[in-house]
Tab-separated table of C-alpha atoms and ligand atoms in Angstrom:
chain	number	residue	atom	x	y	z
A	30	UNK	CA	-18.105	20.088	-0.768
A	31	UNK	CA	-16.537	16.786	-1.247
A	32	UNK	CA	-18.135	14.291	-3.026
A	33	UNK	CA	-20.654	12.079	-1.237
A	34	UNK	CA	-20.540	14.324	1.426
A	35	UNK	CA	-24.256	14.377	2.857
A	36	UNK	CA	-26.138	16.709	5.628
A	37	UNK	CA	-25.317	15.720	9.454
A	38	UNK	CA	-22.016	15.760	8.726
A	39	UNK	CA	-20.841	12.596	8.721
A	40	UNK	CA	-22.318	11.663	11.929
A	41	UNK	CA	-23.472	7.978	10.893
A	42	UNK	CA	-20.283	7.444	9.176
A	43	UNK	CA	-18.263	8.384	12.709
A	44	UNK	CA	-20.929	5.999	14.522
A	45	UNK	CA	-19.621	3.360	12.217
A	46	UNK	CA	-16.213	4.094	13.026
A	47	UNK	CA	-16.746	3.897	16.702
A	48	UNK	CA	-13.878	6.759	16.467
A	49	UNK	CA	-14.009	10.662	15.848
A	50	UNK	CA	-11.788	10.001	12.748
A	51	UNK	CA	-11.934	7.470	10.095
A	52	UNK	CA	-9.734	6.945	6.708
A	53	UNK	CA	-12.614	6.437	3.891
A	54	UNK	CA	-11.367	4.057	1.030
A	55	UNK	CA	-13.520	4.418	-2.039
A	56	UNK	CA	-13.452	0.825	-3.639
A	57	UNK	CA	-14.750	2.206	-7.153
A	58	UNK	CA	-11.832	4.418	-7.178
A	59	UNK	CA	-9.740	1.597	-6.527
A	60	UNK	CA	-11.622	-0.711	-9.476
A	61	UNK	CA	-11.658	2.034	-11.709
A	62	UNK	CA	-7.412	2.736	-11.238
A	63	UNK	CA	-7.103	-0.996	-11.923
A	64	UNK	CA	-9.393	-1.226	-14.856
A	65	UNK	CA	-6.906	2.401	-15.813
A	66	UNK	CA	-4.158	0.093	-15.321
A	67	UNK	CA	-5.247	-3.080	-17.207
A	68	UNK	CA	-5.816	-0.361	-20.141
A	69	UNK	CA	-2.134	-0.938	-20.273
A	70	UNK	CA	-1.617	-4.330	-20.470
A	71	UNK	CA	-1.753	-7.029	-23.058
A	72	UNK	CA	-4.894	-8.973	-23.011
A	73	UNK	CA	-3.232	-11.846	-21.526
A	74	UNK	CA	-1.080	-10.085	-19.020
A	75	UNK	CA	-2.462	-10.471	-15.408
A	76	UNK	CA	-2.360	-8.492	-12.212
A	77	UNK	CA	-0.379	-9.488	-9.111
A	78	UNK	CA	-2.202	-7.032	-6.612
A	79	UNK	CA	0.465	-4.989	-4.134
A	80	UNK	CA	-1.002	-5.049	-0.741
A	81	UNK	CA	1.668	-5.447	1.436
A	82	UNK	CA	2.148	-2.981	4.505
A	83	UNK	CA	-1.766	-3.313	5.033
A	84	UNK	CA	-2.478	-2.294	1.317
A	85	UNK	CA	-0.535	1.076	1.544
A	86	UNK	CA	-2.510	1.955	4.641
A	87	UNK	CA	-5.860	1.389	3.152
A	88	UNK	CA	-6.404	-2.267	4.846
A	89	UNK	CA	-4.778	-5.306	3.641
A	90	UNK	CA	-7.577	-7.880	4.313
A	91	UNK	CA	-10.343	-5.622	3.129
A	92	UNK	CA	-9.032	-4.371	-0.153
A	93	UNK	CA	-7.320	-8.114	-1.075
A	94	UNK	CA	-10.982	-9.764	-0.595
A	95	UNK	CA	-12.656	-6.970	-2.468
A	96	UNK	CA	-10.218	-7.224	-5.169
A	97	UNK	CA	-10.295	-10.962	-4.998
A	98	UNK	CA	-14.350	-10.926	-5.597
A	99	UNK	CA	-13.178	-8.777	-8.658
A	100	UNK	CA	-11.667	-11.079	-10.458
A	101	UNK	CA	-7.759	-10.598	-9.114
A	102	UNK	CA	-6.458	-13.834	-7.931
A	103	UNK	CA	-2.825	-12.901	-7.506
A	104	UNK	CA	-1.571	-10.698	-4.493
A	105	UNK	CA	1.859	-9.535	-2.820
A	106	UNK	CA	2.966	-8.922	0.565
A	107	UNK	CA	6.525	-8.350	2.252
A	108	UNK	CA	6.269	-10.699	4.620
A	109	UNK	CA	4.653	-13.974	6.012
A	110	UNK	CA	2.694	-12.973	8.840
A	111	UNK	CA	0.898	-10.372	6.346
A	112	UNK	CA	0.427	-13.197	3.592
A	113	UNK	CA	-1.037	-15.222	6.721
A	114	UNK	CA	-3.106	-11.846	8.003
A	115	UNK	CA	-4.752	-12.326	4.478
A	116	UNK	CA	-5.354	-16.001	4.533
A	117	UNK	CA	-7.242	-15.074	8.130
A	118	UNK	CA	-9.509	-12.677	6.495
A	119	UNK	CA	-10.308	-15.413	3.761
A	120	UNK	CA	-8.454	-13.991	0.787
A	121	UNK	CA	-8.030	-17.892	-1.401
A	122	UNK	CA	-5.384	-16.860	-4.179
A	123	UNK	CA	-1.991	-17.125	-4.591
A	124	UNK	CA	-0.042	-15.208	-2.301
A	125	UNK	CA	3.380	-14.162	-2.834
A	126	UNK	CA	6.342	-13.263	-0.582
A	127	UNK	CA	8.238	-10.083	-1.466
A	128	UNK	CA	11.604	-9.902	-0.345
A	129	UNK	CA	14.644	-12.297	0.149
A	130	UNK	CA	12.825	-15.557	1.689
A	131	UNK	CA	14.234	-15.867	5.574
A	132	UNK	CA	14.523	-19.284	6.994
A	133	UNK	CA	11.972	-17.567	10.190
A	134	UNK	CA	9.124	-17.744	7.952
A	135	UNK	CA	9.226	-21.111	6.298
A	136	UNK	CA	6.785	-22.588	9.176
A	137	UNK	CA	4.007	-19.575	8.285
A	138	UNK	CA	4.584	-19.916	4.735
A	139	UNK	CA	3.917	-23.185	4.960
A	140	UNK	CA	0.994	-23.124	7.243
A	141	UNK	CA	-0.576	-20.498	5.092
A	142	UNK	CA	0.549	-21.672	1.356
A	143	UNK	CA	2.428	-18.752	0.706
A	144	UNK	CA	4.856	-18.634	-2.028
A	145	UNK	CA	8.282	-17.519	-1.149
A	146	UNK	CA	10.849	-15.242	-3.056
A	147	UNK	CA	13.667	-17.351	-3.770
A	148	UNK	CA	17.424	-15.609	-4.232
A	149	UNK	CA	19.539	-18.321	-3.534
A	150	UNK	CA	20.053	-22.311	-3.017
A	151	UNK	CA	20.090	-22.198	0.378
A	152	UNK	CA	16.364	-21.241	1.236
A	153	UNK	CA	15.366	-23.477	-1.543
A	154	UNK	CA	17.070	-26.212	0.654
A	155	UNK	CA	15.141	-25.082	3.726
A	156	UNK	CA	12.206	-25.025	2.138
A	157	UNK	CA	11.995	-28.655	-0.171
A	158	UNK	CA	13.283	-30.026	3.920
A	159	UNK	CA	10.317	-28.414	5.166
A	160	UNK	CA	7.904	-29.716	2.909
A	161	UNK	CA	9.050	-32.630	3.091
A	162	UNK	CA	8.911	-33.468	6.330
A	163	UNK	CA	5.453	-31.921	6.903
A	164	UNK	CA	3.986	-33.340	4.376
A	165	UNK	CA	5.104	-36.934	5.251
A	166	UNK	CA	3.967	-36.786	8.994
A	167	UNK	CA	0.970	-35.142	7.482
A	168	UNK	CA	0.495	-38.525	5.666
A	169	UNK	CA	2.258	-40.229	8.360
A	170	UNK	CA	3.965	-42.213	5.842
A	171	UNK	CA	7.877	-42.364	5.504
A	172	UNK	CA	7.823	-42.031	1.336
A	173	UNK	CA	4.846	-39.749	0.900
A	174	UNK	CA	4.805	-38.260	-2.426
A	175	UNK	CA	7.262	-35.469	-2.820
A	176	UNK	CA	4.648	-32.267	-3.191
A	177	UNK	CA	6.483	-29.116	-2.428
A	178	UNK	CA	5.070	-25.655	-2.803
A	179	UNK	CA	5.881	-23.149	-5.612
A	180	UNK	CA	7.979	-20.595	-5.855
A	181	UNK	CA	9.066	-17.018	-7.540
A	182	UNK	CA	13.064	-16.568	-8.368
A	183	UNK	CA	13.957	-12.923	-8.029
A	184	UNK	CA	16.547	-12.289	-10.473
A	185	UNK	CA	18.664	-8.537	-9.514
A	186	UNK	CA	18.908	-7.066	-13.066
A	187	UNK	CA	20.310	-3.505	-11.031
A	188	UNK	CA	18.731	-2.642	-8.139
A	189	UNK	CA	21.198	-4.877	-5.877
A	190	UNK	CA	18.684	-5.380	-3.278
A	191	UNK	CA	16.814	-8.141	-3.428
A	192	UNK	CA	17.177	-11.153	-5.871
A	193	UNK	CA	20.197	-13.358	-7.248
A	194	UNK	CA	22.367	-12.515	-9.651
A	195	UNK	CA	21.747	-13.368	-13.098
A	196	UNK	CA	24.440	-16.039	-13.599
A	197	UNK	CA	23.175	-17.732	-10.675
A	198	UNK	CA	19.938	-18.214	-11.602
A	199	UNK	CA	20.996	-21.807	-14.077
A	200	UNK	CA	21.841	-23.114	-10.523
A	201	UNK	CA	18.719	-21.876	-9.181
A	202	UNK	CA	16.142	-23.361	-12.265
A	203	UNK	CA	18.356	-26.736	-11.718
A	204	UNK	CA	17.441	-27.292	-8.044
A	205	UNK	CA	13.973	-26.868	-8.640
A	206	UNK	CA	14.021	-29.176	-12.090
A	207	UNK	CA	16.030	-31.762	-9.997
A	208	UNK	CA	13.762	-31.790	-6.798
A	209	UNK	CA	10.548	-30.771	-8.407
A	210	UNK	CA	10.057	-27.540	-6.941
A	211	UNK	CA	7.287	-25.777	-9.131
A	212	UNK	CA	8.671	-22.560	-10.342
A	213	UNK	CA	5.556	-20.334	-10.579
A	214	UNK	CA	7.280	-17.730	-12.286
A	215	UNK	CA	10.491	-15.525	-12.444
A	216	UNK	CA	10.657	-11.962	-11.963
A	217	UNK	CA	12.762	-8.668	-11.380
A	218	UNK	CA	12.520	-5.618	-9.900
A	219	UNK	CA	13.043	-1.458	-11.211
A	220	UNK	CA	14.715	0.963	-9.535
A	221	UNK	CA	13.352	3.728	-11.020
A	222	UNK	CA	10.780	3.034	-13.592
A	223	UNK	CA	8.753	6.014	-13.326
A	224	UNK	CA	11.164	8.456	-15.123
A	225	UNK	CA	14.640	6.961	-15.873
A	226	UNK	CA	13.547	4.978	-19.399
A	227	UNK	CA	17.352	4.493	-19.922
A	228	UNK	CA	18.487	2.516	-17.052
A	229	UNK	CA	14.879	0.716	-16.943
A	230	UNK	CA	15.438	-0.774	-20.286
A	231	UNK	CA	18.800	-1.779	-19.459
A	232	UNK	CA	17.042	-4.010	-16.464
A	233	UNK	CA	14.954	-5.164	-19.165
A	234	UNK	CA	17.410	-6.336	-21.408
A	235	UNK	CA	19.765	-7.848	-18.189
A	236	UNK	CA	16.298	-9.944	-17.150
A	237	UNK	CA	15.041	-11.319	-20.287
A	238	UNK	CA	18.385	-11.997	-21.451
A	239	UNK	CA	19.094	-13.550	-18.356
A	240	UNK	CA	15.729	-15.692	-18.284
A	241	UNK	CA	15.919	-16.745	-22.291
A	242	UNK	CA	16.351	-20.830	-21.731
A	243	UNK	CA	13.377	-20.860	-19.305
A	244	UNK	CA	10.869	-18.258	-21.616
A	245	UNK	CA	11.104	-20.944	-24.049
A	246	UNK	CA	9.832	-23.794	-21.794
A	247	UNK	CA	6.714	-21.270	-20.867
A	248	UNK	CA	8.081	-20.050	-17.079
A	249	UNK	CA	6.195	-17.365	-16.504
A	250	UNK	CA	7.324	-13.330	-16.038
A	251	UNK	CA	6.857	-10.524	-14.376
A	252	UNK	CA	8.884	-7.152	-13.956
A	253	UNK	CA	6.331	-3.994	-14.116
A	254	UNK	CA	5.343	-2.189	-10.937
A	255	UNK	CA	3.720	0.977	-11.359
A	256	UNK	CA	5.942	2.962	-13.056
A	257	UNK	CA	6.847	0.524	-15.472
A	258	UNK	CA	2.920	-0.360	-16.103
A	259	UNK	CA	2.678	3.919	-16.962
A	260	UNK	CA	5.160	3.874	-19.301
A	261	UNK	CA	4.159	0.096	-21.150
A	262	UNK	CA	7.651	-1.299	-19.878
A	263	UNK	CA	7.210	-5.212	-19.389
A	264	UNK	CA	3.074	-5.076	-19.636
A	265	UNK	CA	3.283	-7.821	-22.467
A	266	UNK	CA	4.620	-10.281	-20.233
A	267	UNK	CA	2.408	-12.714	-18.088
A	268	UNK	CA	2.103	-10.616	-14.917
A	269	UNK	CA	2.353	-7.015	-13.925
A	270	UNK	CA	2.632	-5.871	-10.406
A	271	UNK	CA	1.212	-2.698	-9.385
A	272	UNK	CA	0.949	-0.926	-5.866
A	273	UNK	CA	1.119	2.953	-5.538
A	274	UNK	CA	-0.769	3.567	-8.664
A	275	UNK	CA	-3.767	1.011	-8.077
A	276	UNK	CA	-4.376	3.418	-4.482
A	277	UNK	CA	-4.572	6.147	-7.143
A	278	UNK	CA	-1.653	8.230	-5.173
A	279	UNK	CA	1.443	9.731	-7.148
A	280	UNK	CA	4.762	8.087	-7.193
A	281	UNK	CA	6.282	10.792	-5.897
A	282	UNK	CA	6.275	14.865	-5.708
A	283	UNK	CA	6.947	15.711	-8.727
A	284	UNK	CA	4.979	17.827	-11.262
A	285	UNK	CA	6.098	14.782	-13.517
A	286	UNK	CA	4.564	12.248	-11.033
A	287	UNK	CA	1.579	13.941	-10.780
A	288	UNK	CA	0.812	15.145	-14.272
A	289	UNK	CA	1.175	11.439	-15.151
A	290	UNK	CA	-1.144	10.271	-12.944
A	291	UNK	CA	-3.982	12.701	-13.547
A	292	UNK	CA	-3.057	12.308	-17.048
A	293	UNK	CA	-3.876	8.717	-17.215
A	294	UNK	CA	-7.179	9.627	-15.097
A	295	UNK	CA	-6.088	7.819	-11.787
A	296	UNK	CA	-7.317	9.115	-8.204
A	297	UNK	CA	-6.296	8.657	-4.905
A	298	UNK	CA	-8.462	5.706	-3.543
A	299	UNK	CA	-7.984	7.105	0.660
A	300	UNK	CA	-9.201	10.184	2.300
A	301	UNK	CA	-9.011	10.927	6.102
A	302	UNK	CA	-11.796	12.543	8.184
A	303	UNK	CA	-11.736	13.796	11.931
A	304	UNK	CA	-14.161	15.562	14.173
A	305	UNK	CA	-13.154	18.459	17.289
A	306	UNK	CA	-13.614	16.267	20.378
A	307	UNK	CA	-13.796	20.471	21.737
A	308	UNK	CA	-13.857	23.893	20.867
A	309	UNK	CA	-12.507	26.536	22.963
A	310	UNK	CA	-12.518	30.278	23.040
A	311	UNK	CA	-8.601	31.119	24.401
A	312	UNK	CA	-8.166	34.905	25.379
A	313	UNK	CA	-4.675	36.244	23.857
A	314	UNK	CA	-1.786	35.024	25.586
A	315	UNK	CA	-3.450	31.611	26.189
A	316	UNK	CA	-0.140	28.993	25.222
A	317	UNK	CA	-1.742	26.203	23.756
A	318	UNK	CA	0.077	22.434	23.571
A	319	UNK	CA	3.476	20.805	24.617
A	320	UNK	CA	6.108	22.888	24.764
A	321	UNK	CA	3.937	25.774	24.726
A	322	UNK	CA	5.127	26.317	21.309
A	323	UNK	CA	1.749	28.683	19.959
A	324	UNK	CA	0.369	31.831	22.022
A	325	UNK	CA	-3.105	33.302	21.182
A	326	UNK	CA	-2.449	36.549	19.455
A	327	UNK	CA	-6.276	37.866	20.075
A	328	UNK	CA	-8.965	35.788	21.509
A	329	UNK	CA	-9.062	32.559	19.211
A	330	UNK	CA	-10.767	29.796	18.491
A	331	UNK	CA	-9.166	26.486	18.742
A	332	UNK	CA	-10.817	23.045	18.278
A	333	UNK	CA	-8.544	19.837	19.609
A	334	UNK	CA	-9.214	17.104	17.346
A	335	UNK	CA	-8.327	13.528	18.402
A	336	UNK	CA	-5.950	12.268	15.976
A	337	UNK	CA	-2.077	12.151	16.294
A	338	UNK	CA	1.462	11.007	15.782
A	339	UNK	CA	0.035	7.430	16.568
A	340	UNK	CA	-2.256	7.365	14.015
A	341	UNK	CA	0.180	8.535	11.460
A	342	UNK	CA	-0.331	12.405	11.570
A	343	UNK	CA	2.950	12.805	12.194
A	344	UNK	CA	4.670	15.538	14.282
A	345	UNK	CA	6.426	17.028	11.588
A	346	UNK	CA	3.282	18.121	10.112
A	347	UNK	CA	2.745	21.115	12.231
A	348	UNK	CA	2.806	23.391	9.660
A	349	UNK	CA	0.378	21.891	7.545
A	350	UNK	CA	-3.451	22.884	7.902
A	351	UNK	CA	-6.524	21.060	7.834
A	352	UNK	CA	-9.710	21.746	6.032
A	353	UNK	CA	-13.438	22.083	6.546
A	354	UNK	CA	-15.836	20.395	4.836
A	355	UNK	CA	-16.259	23.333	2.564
A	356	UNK	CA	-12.278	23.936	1.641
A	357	UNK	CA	-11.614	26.510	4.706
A	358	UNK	CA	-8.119	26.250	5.371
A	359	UNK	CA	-7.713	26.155	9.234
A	360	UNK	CA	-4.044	26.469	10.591
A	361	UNK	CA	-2.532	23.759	13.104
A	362	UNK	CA	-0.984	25.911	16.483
A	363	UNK	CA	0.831	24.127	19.046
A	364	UNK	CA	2.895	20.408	18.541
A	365	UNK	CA	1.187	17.929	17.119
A	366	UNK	CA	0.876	15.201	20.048
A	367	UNK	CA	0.475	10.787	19.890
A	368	UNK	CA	-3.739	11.631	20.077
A	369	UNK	CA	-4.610	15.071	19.666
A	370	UNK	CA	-4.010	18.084	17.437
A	371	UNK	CA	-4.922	21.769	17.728
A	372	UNK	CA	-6.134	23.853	15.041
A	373	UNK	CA	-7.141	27.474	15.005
A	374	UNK	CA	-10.645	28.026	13.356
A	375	UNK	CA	-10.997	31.467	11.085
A	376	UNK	CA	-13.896	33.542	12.089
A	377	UNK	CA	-15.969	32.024	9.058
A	378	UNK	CA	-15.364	28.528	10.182
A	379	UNK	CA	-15.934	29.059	13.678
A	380	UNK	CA	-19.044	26.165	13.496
A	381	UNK	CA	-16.829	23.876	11.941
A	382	UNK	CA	-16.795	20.673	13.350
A	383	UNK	CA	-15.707	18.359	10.892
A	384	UNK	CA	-12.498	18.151	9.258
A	385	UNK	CA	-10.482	16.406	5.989
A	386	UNK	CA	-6.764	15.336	7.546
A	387	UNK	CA	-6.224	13.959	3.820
A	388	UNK	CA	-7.924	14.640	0.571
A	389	UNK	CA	-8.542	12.335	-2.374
A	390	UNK	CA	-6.706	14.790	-5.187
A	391	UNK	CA	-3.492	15.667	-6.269
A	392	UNK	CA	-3.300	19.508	-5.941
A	393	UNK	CA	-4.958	20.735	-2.641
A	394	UNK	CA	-3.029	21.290	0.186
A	395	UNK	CA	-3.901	18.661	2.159
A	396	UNK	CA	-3.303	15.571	-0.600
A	397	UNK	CA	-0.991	12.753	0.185
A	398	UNK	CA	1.324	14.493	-2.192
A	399	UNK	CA	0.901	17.975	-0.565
A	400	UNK	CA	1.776	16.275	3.036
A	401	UNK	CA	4.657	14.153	1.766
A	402	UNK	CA	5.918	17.624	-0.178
A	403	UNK	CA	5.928	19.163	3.559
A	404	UNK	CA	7.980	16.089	4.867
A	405	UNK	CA	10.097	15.679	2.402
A	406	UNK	CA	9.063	12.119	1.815
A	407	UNK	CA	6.683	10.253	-0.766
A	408	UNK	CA	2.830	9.756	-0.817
A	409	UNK	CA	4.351	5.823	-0.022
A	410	UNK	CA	5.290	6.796	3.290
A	411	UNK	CA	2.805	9.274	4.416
A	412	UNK	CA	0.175	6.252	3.566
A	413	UNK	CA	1.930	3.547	5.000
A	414	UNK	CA	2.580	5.801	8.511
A	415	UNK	CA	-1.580	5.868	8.785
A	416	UNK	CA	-1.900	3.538	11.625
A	417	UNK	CA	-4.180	0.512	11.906
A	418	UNK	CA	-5.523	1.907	14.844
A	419	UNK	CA	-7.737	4.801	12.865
A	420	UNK	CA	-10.914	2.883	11.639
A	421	UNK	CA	-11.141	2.005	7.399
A	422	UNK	CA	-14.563	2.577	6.107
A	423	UNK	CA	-15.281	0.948	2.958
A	424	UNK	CA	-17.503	3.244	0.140
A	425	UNK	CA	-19.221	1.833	-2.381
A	426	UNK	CA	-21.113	4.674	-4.457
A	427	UNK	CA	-20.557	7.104	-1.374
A	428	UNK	CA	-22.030	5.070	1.030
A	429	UNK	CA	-20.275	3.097	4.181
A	430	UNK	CA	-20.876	-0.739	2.880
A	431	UNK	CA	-19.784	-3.714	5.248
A	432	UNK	CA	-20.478	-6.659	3.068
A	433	UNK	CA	-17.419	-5.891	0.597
B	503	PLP	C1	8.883	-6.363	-5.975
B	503	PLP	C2	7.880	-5.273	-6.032
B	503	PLP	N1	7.012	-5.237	-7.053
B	503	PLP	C3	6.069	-4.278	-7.141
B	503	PLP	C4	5.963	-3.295	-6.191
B	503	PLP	C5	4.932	-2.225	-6.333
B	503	PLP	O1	5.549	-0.995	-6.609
B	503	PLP	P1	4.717	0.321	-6.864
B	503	PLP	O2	4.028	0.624	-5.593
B	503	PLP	O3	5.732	1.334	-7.218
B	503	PLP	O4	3.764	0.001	-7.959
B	503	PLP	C6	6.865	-3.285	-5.120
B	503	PLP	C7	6.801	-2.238	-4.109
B	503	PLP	O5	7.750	-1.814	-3.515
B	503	PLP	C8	7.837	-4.308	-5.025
B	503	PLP	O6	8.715	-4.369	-4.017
């Protein structure tokens, strides 16, 4: 039985939830990755905290104020009106932008004291004329004193996605020096940290030989996401950035991906839980769903639970199965529709009411990896596609705790 798993069921959990499903986030898991994590750094190297797309599915606001009472003061999002989601929920530290800056989300930025991603001249302009003028009708004074916010250059050392290239960054450090823009630090991105060493290092090199005349002046750095903080590429420098590997899920589907991650003793921080809303006993020949894709073969036993395609069981995961309580496999039959699926319940599970959608592991069949295996895609995606609309419960030592 899964741990913290306790009689009834589940029933006061699913009370909490106000929903027949719920996506449990263990919060020690996710300290205990990190603290995994910052086993890989140098003592002085600190953590910019990856929650963007609503912290990889497991709740922006929650998991960046929990991590913030933990002592992480840095965080990342891809875009302004998540950076100003967090600022809602209370989250105080810095804030970061992924992403080329847009001239669309100055005004939230601003509002919320985000700090952009800077890639060229041009948004810096935008930006020093918006703080400008706010800040002097703020102080509704014509020469107010020229206080702009900070931001990050993105160099490209190789991705060529987001970030300037490196010869352009002289023009980009002498804006800033000129108009006193504070720079809070300059940073790059991998393309494939995880398992190409080769053309990692040659980022690397492109970066820091790129960023030489500021290091000396103390600017700070950061390259490392996950893969890069696994393999000790860039974890000396001031900040590291890590996402997938903090939620404790694998890069990607590889043996490689996952050996490394249960090597290093991480473990997926989200697991997803659903209850039958209704059992049914179908005689054979009973079609069952849209399309009428399954027939019973024999008289079966199907339970409908309420979860679908809009809460990120996707449709495409029709051949998957889901699992009792106790590890029984039980079979999806018919399509997979936006609220509901149908799943066929072997004789010894026929009681079953209660079902894990997800597990928190690597190797069963229905782990992040397993489902993103089946759709060809990575555990990234099959997180980020759980909707907001399936209630997060919080655990703290297997229980449901609402002041974290
Ligand atoms: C700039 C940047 N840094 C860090 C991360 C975190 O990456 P990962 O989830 O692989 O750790 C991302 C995620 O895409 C990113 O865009």
């Amino acid at each position: 039985m899964a741990e913290g798993v306790k009689d009834g069921w589940y029933q006061r959990e699913f009370a909490f939830a106000r929903r027949p499903t719920f996506l449990r986030v263990d919060l020690d898991v996710l300290l205990n990755n990190l603290k995994i994590l910052k086993g890989q750094l140098s003592a002085h190297t600190e953590i910019i905290a990856v929650v963007k797309a609503n912290a990889y599915g497991h709740g922006g606001p929650r998991v960046a104020r929990f991590l913030e009472r933990h002592g992480v003061s840095h965080f990342a999002v891809a875009t302004a009106l998540e950076g100003e989601e967090l600022r809602t929920a209370g989250v105080h530290g810095n804030i970061q932008v992924f992403g080329n800056a847009s001239v669309e989300e100055i005004g939230t930025m601003y509002e919320n004291r985000l700090i952009p991603t800077i890639a060229d001249v041009d948004f810096l302009s935008a930006w020093l004329a918006h703080w400008r003028k706010r800040e002097r009708n703020t102080l509704g004074v014509e020469n107010g004193p020229d206080m702009v916010g900070c931001v990050v250059i993105k160099v490209d050392s190789g991705m060529s996605r987001n970030g300037c290239q490196p010869e352009k960054l002289p023009e980009i450090v002498d804006f800033c020096d000129n108009y006193r823009v504070p720079v809070h630090s300059i940073m790059t991105h991998f393309a494939q940290s995880w398992d190409d060493p080769v053309f990692t290092q040659q980022q690397m090199d492109t970066f820091m030989a790129a960023v030489k005349p500021y290091r000396t002046r103390g600017v700070k750095l950061h390259v490392a996401n996950s893969g890069a903080i696994v393999n000790k590429v860039g974890t000396d420098l001031d900040f590291v950035r890590p996402g997938i590997s903090m939620y404790g899920q694998a890069p990607d589907t590889s043996e490689f991906g996952v050996n490394t991650s249960q090597k290093l003793g991480l473990r997926p921080v989200i697991s997803w839980y659903a209850k039958a809303s209704m059992v049914n006993r179908l005689q054979p020949e009973r079609v069952v769903g849209y399309d009428k894709t399954y027939k019973c073969n024999t008289t079966e036993t199907i339970a409908v639970i309420p979860v679908g395609y809009a809460d990120g069981f996707l449709r495409s995961y029709d051949k998957l199965s889901v699992q009792t309580l106790d590890g029984t496999q039980c079979p999806l039959v018919g399509r997979v529709s936006m609220d509901a699926i149908t799943v066929r319940l072997p004789e010894e599970a026929s009681n079953a009411r209660v079902f894990q959608l997800m597990t928190p592991d690597y190797t069963n069949v229905n782990s992040a990896v397993a489902m993103a295996r089946h759709e060809r895609t990575i555990p990234y995606e099959v997180c980020t596609n759980l909707d907001k609309r399936v209630p997060r419960l919080y655990f703290l030592d297997g229980a449901v705790r609402n002041d974290v």
